[in-house]
Coordinates of C-alpha atoms in Angstrom, one line a residue:
M1036 CA -17.8 -25.3 -15.4
K1037 CA -18.7 -21.7 -15.2
T1038 CA -19.8 -22.2 -11.3
T1039 CA -16.0 -23.9 -10.3
K1040 CA -14.0 -21.1 -12.4
S1041 CA -15.8 -18.2 -10.6
I1042 CA -15.3 -20.1 -7.2
R1043 CA -11.5 -20.8 -8.3
R1044 CA -11.1 -16.9 -8.9
F1045 CA -12.9 -15.7 -5.5
A1046 CA -10.8 -18.3 -3.7
A1047 CA -7.4 -16.8 -5.3
I1048 CA -8.6 -13.3 -4.8
A1049 CA -9.2 -13.9 -0.9
L1050 CA -5.8 -15.8 -0.6
A1051 CA -4.3 -13.1 -2.2
F1052 CA -5.7 -10.5 0.1
G1053 CA -4.6 -12.9 3.2
F1054 CA -8.0 -14.6 3.6
S1055 CA -8.3 -18.2 4.2
V1056 CA -10.2 -19.9 1.8
S1057 CA -12.6 -21.2 4.7
F1058 CA -13.1 -17.5 5.3
A1059 CA -13.9 -16.7 1.8
A1060 CA -16.3 -19.8 1.8
Q1061 CA -18.5 -18.3 4.3
A1062 CA -18.3 -15.1 2.6
G1063 CA -21.5 -13.7 1.5
E1064 CA -23.7 -16.0 3.6
G1065 CA -26.3 -13.8 5.6
L1066 CA -23.8 -10.8 6.1
P1067 CA -25.3 -7.4 5.8
L1068 CA -23.0 -6.0 2.9
P1069 CA -23.1 -2.1 2.1
D1070 CA -23.6 -1.0 -1.5
Y1071 CA -20.1 0.3 -2.5
T1072 CA -19.6 2.1 -6.2
P1073 CA -18.5 -0.1 -8.8
V1074 CA -15.2 0.1 -9.9
P1075 CA -15.2 2.5 -12.8
P1076 CA -14.6 1.2 -16.2
A1077 CA -11.7 3.7 -16.9
I1078 CA -9.6 1.8 -14.4
K1079 CA -11.4 -1.7 -14.5
G1080 CA -9.6 -1.5 -18.0
R1081 CA -6.5 -1.1 -16.5
I1082 CA -6.2 -4.1 -14.7
W1083 CA -3.8 -7.3 -15.5
P1084 CA -6.0 -10.2 -15.6
V1085 CA -4.2 -13.0 -13.3
D1086 CA -5.1 -16.9 -14.0
A1087 CA -6.2 -18.1 -11.0
K1088 CA -5.6 -21.4 -11.4
K1089 CA -1.9 -20.6 -11.8
G1090 CA -2.2 -17.7 -9.2
Y1091 CA 0.3 -15.2 -10.3
L1092 CA 1.1 -13.1 -13.3
V1093 CA 4.9 -12.3 -14.4
K1094 CA 5.3 -9.5 -17.0
Q1095 CA 8.2 -7.6 -18.4
I1096 CA 7.5 -3.5 -17.4
K1097 CA 10.8 -2.5 -18.8
P1098 CA 13.8 -4.1 -20.5
D1099 CA 15.3 -6.4 -17.5
V1100 CA 12.8 -5.3 -15.0
Y1101 CA 9.6 -7.6 -14.2
L1102 CA 6.5 -7.1 -12.0
I1103 CA 4.8 -10.4 -10.4
T1104 CA 1.4 -9.8 -9.1
D1105 CA -1.6 -12.4 -8.0
G1106 CA -3.9 -9.4 -7.9
G1107 CA -3.5 -8.4 -4.6
Y1108 CA 0.0 -7.7 -4.1
Q1109 CA 3.4 -6.8 -6.2
S1110 CA 6.8 -7.6 -6.0
L1111 CA 9.3 -7.1 -8.7
F1112 CA 12.3 -8.2 -9.7
V1113 CA 15.2 -7.3 -11.9
T1114 CA 17.7 -9.5 -14.4
T1115 CA 21.6 -8.2 -14.0
G1116 CA 23.5 -10.8 -16.1
R1117 CA 25.0 -12.0 -12.9
G1118 CA 21.6 -12.9 -11.3
V1119 CA 18.3 -11.8 -10.4
V1120 CA 17.5 -9.3 -7.5
L1121 CA 14.1 -9.7 -5.9
L1122 CA 12.5 -6.6 -4.6
D1123 CA 10.1 -7.8 -1.7
A1124 CA 8.8 -11.1 -1.1
P1125 CA 4.7 -10.9 -0.6
A1126 CA 3.6 -13.5 1.5
S1127 CA 0.6 -14.3 -0.8
F1128 CA 2.7 -15.4 -3.7
G1129 CA 6.0 -16.3 -2.0
A1130 CA 6.1 -19.8 -2.8
K1131 CA 5.8 -19.3 -6.4
I1132 CA 8.4 -16.4 -7.0
V1133 CA 11.3 -18.7 -7.8
Q1134 CA 8.9 -20.5 -10.2
A1135 CA 7.6 -17.0 -11.8
V1136 CA 11.3 -16.0 -12.3
S1137 CA 12.7 -18.8 -14.0
E1138 CA 9.9 -18.3 -16.7
V1139 CA 11.6 -15.3 -18.0
T1140 CA 15.1 -16.1 -17.4
K1141 CA 17.8 -18.7 -16.6
E1142 CA 19.5 -16.4 -14.1
P1143 CA 19.0 -17.6 -10.4
V1144 CA 17.9 -15.4 -7.9
V1145 CA 20.9 -14.4 -5.5
A1146 CA 19.3 -11.3 -3.6
L1147 CA 16.3 -9.7 -1.7
V1148 CA 15.7 -6.7 -0.8
Y1149 CA 12.9 -5.6 2.0
S1150 CA 11.5 -2.3 1.3
H1151 CA 9.9 -2.3 5.1
S1152 CA 9.4 -4.5 7.7
H1153 CA 5.6 -5.4 7.1
L1154 CA 4.7 -9.5 7.2
D1155 CA 2.6 -8.9 4.2
H1156 CA 5.2 -8.0 1.9
I1157 CA 8.5 -10.3 3.1
A1158 CA 6.8 -13.1 4.6
G1159 CA 7.5 -14.8 1.6
A1160 CA 11.2 -15.0 2.1
P1161 CA 11.3 -18.4 3.9
D1162 CA 9.8 -19.9 0.6
V1163 CA 11.8 -18.0 -1.7
M1164 CA 15.2 -19.2 0.6
K1165 CA 13.9 -22.9 0.5
Q1166 CA 14.8 -22.9 -3.1
V1167 CA 17.8 -20.4 -3.1
P1168 CA 20.2 -21.5 -0.4
G1169 CA 22.4 -19.0 0.6
L1170 CA 20.4 -15.7 -0.2
K1171 CA 21.6 -12.6 0.3
I1172 CA 19.1 -10.1 2.0
L1173 CA 19.3 -6.4 2.2
A1174 CA 17.3 -4.1 4.6
E1175 CA 17.9 -1.1 5.9
E1176 CA 19.2 -0.9 9.5
S1177 CA 16.1 0.2 11.2
V1178 CA 14.4 -2.8 9.7
A1179 CA 16.7 -4.9 10.6
E1180 CA 17.0 -3.5 14.1
F1181 CA 13.0 -4.5 14.4
L1182 CA 13.6 -7.5 12.8
R1183 CA 16.1 -8.7 15.1
E1184 CA 13.7 -7.9 18.0
K1185 CA 10.8 -9.7 16.8
Q1186 CA 13.0 -12.7 15.8
D1187 CA 10.0 -13.6 13.5
P1188 CA 10.6 -16.9 11.5
R1189 CA 8.4 -15.5 8.8
R1190 CA 10.5 -12.7 8.6
P1191 CA 14.3 -14.0 8.1
L1192 CA 16.9 -11.6 9.5
P1193 CA 18.7 -9.7 6.8
T1194 CA 22.6 -10.8 5.9
E1195 CA 23.6 -7.0 4.8
T1196 CA 22.4 -3.8 6.2
F1197 CA 22.7 -0.2 5.0
K1198 CA 22.0 3.1 6.8
G1199 CA 20.0 5.6 5.3
Q1200 CA 20.7 5.3 1.9
Y1201 CA 22.6 2.5 -0.5
T1202 CA 23.2 1.9 -3.9
L1203 CA 23.4 -1.7 -5.2
K1204 CA 25.6 -2.5 -8.2
L1205 CA 25.5 -5.8 -9.8
G1206 CA 26.0 -6.8 -13.3
S1207 CA 24.1 -4.4 -15.5
A1208 CA 21.9 -3.4 -12.8
T1209 CA 21.9 -0.1 -10.6
I1210 CA 19.4 0.0 -8.3
E1211 CA 19.3 2.9 -6.1
M1212 CA 17.6 2.9 -2.4
K1213 CA 16.7 5.7 0.3
H1214 CA 15.1 5.5 3.9
G1215 CA 11.9 7.4 4.1
H1216 CA 9.1 7.7 6.1
W1217 CA 5.1 7.4 5.2
H1218 CA 3.7 4.3 6.4
S1219 CA 5.8 1.9 8.7
N1220 CA 7.0 2.7 11.9
E1221 CA 10.9 1.9 11.0
G1222 CA 10.6 3.3 7.9
D1223 CA 10.3 2.4 4.0
L1224 CA 12.7 2.2 0.9
Y1225 CA 12.1 4.4 -2.1
I1226 CA 13.7 1.9 -4.6
Y1227 CA 14.6 3.6 -7.7
I1228 CA 16.1 1.8 -11.1
P1229 CA 17.4 5.1 -12.8
A1230 CA 18.3 3.3 -16.1
K1231 CA 15.1 2.2 -16.5
K1232 CA 12.9 5.1 -14.8
V1233 CA 11.2 2.8 -12.7
L1234 CA 10.5 3.6 -8.8
M1235 CA 9.3 1.3 -6.3
A1236 CA 7.7 2.4 -3.3
I1237 CA 5.3 0.3 -1.1
D1238 CA 2.6 1.4 0.2
T1239 CA 2.5 4.7 -0.8
M1240 CA -0.7 4.6 -3.3
P1241 CA -2.4 2.0 -5.3
P1242 CA -3.1 3.5 -9.1
G1243 CA -6.7 4.2 -9.7
Y1244 CA -8.1 3.6 -6.7
A1245 CA -8.4 5.7 -3.6
Q1246 CA -5.6 4.4 -0.8
F1247 CA -6.6 1.5 2.0
Q1248 CA -7.8 2.5 5.2
D1249 CA -6.2 5.3 6.9
F1250 CA -4.3 6.5 4.1
D1251 CA -2.5 2.9 3.8
L1252 CA -2.4 2.5 7.6
T1253 CA 0.4 5.5 7.7
A1254 CA 1.9 6.0 10.5
D1255 CA 2.5 9.9 10.3
F1256 CA -0.2 11.9 7.9
R1257 CA 2.2 14.8 8.0
D1258 CA 5.5 12.4 6.6
Y1259 CA 2.4 11.2 4.1
L1260 CA 1.6 14.3 2.9
G1261 CA 4.9 15.3 2.2
M1262 CA 5.8 11.6 0.4
F1263 CA 4.2 12.7 -3.1
D1264 CA 6.5 15.6 -3.9
K1265 CA 9.4 13.1 -3.1
L1266 CA 8.0 10.7 -5.1
L1267 CA 7.4 13.2 -8.1
A1268 CA 11.2 14.3 -7.2
Y1269 CA 12.5 11.1 -9.0
D1270 CA 12.5 10.7 -13.2
F1271 CA 10.4 7.8 -13.3
D1272 CA 7.3 6.6 -15.8
V1273 CA 6.3 3.4 -13.9
L1274 CA 5.5 3.4 -10.3
V1275 CA 4.7 0.1 -8.0
G1276 CA 3.1 0.3 -5.2
G1277 CA 3.0 -3.1 -4.3
H1278 CA -0.8 -3.3 -4.5
L1279 CA -3.6 -4.5 -6.9
G1280 CA -2.8 -5.7 -10.1
F1281 CA -1.1 -3.1 -12.3
P1282 CA 1.6 -0.2 -12.1
G1283 CA 1.0 3.4 -12.0
N1284 CA 2.8 6.2 -14.0
R1285 CA 3.2 10.2 -12.8
N1286 CA 0.1 11.2 -13.7
D1287 CA -1.6 8.4 -10.5
V1288 CA 0.6 10.1 -8.3
Q1289 CA -0.5 13.7 -9.1
V1290 CA -4.1 12.3 -8.9
A1291 CA -3.1 10.9 -5.4
K1292 CA -1.9 13.7 -4.2
D1293 CA -4.7 16.2 -5.3
Y1294 CA -7.2 13.7 -3.6
T1295 CA -5.3 13.5 -0.4
M1296 CA -4.8 17.3 -0.6
D1297 CA -8.8 17.6 -0.9
V1298 CA -9.3 15.4 2.1
Y1299 CA -6.9 17.2 4.3
K1300 CA -8.1 20.6 3.2
T1301 CA -12.1 19.6 3.3
V1302 CA -11.6 18.1 6.7
K1303 CA -9.8 21.3 8.4
R1304 CA -12.5 23.5 6.8
V1305 CA -15.2 21.2 8.5
H1306 CA -13.5 21.0 11.8
D1307 CA -12.9 24.6 11.9
G1308 CA -16.4 25.9 10.7
T1309 CA -18.2 23.5 13.3
D1310 CA -20.3 24.5 16.2
Q1311 CA -18.9 22.0 18.9
M1312 CA -20.7 23.3 21.6
K1313 CA -24.0 22.7 19.7
I1314 CA -23.1 19.1 18.9
V1315 CA -22.4 18.1 22.4
S1316 CA -25.4 19.9 24.0
Q1317 CA -27.9 17.9 21.6
A1318 CA -25.7 14.7 22.2
A1319 CA -25.9 15.6 25.9
A1320 CA -29.5 15.2 25.9
K1321 CA -29.0 11.3 24.9
Y1322 CA -26.1 10.6 26.7
G1323 CA -25.7 12.9 29.6
W1324 CA -22.9 15.6 30.1
D1325 CA -20.9 13.2 32.4
N1326 CA -20.5 10.5 29.5
K1327 CA -17.5 12.9 28.1
M1328 CA -16.3 10.2 25.5
A1329 CA -19.5 9.8 23.7
L1330 CA -20.1 13.6 23.7
F1331 CA -16.7 14.3 21.8
R1332 CA -17.1 11.0 19.8
T1333 CA -20.3 12.6 18.6
V1334 CA -18.1 16.0 17.5
L1335 CA -15.8 14.1 15.8
D1336 CA -18.1 11.6 14.0
S1337 CA -20.3 14.7 12.9
V1338 CA -16.9 16.2 11.0
V1339 CA -15.9 12.9 9.6
D1340 CA -19.3 12.2 8.2
Q1341 CA -19.1 15.3 6.4
C1342 CA -15.8 15.2 4.8
S1343 CA -16.2 11.7 3.6
K1344 CA -19.9 13.1 2.1
E1345 CA -18.2 15.8 0.0
I1346 CA -15.0 13.4 -0.8
E1347 CA -17.5 11.0 -2.0
S1348 CA -19.3 13.5 -4.2
R1349 CA -16.0 14.9 -5.7
W1350 CA -13.9 11.7 -6.2
S1351 CA -16.2 8.5 -6.8
D1352 CA -16.2 8.8 -10.7
R1353 CA -12.4 9.6 -10.5
L1354 CA -10.8 6.9 -8.6
A1355 CA -12.2 3.5 -7.2
S1356 CA -13.2 2.9 -3.6
V1357 CA -13.2 6.0 -2.4
D1358 CA -16.6 5.5 -0.6
V1359 CA -15.2 2.5 0.9
Y1360 CA -12.0 4.2 3.0
A1361 CA -13.4 7.8 2.4
P1362 CA -14.5 7.9 6.1
S1363 CA -10.9 6.5 7.4
H1364 CA -8.8 9.0 5.4
C1365 CA -11.3 12.0 6.8
H1366 CA -10.5 10.4 10.1
T1367 CA -6.7 10.1 9.8
A1368 CA -6.7 13.7 8.4
L1369 CA -8.8 14.9 11.7
V1370 CA -6.3 13.7 14.0
Y1371 CA -3.4 15.3 12.2
A1372 CA -5.6 18.8 11.7
R1373 CA -7.0 19.0 15.1
W1374 CA -4.0 17.9 17.0
D1375 CA -0.9 18.5 15.0
D1376 CA -1.2 20.9 12.5

């Protein structure tokens, strides 16, 4: 029984992160797995338990505001007295969203808002549409334009669009949306429910954890650096970032900002203080002076390696997964510091 539960839980986690069950079944079979630092107990204690058999958890975070998570992805929905407004429809639990909503309200889902264009956060929309004929889908115009170009059936076209910013008023709810840039090429939305002090900003940061690879795949590190102050300018006490199994708060944003700025300042200091010619000369003895790409890579790798070691030493006891993604964070910050800053 215990083994069966473990397998079911592992499969659910794999599916939540977009892996196939067949891939999950092969995990650990002879792979040279690195030794990563365990999640700190203080962070582990914040994780909401998700029933692996059910595949999701729905929990009220403020009156009329609910979070759905499968432990890997998150979405919100708001009851208004005139229907439910759904904020994102992740592919990993899209087929279960309507069921999750029905657990806490008799109001029907009437609208879906796309936070941005990425598949993992909105490709559950077709599953919702199968159960909600005539679903209204709202997106910022830049996202809508991209989706028209892609013509991807996994990401249905919005039925309504807006440019820059928009306030959705329905029943008792007021939801403010503002176009920003920190993650996707087409832009992202700050989604704010002022009466509840809830802010949704997808792929900004996972509370308690160091960010995903390349600072959550940011398309522009300069904009990413400026995002934190824009988040903190809102009057919120709950932040939904779209990933993992619990929401964040203002302190989580400040900690993520401090971590990100430490990475940026560290890689800049290391880069500016590196004797690049010395490294190139040593590398040339092995690769030859004509292998310019290999020589230059040794310089970049040296900076990233020193940066990541420093960051891991200062942050691994404060955030989870620092050792997992610090090298990619240092690389992203290095590209900005060397070529743009």
